Tab-separated table of C-alpha atoms in Angstrom:
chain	number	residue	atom	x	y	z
A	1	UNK	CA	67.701	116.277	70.090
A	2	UNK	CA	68.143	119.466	68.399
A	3	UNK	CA	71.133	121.213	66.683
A	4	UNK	CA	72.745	123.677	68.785
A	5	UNK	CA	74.182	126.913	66.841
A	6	UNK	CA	77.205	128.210	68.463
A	7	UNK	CA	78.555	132.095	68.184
A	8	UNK	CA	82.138	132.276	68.114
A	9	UNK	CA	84.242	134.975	66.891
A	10	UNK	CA	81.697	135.597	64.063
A	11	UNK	CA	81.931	132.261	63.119
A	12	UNK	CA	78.747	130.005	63.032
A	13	UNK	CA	79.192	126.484	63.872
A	14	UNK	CA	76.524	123.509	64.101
A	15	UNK	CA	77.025	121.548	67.018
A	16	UNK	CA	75.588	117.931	66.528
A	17	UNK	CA	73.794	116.935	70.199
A	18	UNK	CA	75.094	113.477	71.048
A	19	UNK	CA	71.915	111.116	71.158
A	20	UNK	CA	70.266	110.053	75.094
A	21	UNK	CA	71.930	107.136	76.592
A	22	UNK	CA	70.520	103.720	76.320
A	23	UNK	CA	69.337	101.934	79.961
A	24	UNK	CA	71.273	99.245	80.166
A	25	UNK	CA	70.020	96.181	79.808
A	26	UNK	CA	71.957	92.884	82.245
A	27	UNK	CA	70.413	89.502	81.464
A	28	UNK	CA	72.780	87.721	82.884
A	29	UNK	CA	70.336	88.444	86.284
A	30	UNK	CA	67.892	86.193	84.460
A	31	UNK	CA	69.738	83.775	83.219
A	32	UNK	CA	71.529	82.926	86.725
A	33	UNK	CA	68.410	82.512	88.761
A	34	UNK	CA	67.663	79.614	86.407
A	35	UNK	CA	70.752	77.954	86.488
A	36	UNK	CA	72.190	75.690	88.675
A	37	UNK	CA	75.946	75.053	88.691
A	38	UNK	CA	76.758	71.946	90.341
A	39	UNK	CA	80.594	71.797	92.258
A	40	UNK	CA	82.373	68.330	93.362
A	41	UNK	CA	83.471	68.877	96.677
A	42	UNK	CA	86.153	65.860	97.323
A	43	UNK	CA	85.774	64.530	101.039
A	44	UNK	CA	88.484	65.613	103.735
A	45	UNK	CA	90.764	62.999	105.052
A	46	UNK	CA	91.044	62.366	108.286
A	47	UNK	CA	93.965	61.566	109.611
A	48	UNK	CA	94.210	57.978	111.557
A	49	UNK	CA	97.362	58.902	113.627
A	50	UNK	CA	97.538	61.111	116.796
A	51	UNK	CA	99.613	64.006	116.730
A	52	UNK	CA	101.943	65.072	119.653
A	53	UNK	CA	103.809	68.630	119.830
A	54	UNK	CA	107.020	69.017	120.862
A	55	UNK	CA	107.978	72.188	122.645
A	56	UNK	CA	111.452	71.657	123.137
A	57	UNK	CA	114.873	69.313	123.182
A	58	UNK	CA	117.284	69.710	125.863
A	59	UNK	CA	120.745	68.060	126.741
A	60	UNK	CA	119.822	68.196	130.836
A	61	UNK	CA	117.309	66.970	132.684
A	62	UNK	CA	116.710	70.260	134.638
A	63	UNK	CA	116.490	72.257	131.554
A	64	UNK	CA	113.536	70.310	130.473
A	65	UNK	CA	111.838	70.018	133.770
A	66	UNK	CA	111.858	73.853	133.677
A	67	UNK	CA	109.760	74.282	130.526
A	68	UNK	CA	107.696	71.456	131.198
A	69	UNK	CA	106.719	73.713	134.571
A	70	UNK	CA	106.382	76.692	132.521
A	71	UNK	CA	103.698	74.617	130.411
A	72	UNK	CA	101.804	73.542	133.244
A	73	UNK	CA	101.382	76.675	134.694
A	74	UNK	CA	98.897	77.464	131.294
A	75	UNK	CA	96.984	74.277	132.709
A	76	UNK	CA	98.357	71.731	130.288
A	77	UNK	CA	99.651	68.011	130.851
A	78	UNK	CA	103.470	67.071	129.282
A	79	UNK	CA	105.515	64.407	128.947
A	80	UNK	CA	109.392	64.595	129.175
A	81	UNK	CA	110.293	61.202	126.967
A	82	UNK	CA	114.138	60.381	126.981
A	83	UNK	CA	116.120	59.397	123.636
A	84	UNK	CA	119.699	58.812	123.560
A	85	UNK	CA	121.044	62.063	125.042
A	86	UNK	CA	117.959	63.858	124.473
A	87	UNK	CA	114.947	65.019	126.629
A	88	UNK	CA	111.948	65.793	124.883
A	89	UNK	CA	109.615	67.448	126.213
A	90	UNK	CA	106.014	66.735	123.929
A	91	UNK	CA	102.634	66.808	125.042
A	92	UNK	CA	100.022	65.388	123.990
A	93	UNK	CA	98.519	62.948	121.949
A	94	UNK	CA	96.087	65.072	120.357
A	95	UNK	CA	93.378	62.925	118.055
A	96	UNK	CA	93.125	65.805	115.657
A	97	UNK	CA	95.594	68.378	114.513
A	98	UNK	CA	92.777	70.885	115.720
A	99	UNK	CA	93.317	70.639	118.879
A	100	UNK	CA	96.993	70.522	118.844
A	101	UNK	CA	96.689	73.974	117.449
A	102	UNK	CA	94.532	75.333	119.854
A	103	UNK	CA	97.359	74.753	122.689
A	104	UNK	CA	99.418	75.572	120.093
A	105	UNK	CA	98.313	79.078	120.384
A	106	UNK	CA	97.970	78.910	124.310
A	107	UNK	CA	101.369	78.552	124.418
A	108	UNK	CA	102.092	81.383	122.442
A	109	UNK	CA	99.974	83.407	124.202
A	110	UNK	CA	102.402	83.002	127.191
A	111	UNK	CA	105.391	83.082	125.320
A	112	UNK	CA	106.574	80.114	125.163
A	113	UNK	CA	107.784	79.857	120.942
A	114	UNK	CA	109.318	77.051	119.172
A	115	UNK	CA	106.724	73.939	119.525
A	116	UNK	CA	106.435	72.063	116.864
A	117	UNK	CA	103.593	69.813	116.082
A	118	UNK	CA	104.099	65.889	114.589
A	119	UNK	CA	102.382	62.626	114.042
A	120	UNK	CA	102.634	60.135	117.089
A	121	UNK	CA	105.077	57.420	116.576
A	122	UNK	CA	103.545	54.906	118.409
């Protein structure tokens, strides 16, 4: 590169030109497609217990007869099991919390909020 001479008010200044730019040079595109990094992957467990979802508690009888139509209008089987002053109404079991999910979001998709989902107790 050459020295530029600049004219400025009568005033003569050198101007130093700034060397080219070195190419840049990346090895590390080398150096990974002959290494191999090896990764541990620890197997998933699977669960051994069903899982049931409860969509809702009620006091009355008719109250849960009423959702338990509302669910099988979306094409899906429940069970209304009776505790002490309770009616649950669950469906289910599901052998994988997969496809507990997947109704999961059926349900939702027709509005119908607030299902929960659990292990089975058998």
């Amino acid at each position: 590169p050459e020295e530029v001479v600049v004219y400025q008010n009568n005033i003569i200044k050198e101007v130093e030109v700034l060397p080219e730019k070195p190419e840049p040079r990346w090895e590390y595109e080398k150096t990974l497609k002959i290494k191999e990094v090896k990764v541990d992957i620890p197997k998933k467990q699977v669960s051994k217990r069903p899982y049931l979802m409860q969509c809702g508690s009620f006091r009355r009888l008719n109250d849960a007869e009423t959702l338990k139509a509302r669910i099988a209008f979306q094409g899906l089987n429940t069970i209304i099991k009776k505790t002490t002053t309770w009616y649950r109404v669950v469906l289910g079991p599901y052998d994988n919390k997969r496809l507990a999910e997947k109704d999961l979001h059926k349900l939702q998709r027709a509005n119908i909020n607030g299902c929960m989902i659990w292990y089975w107790d058998l």
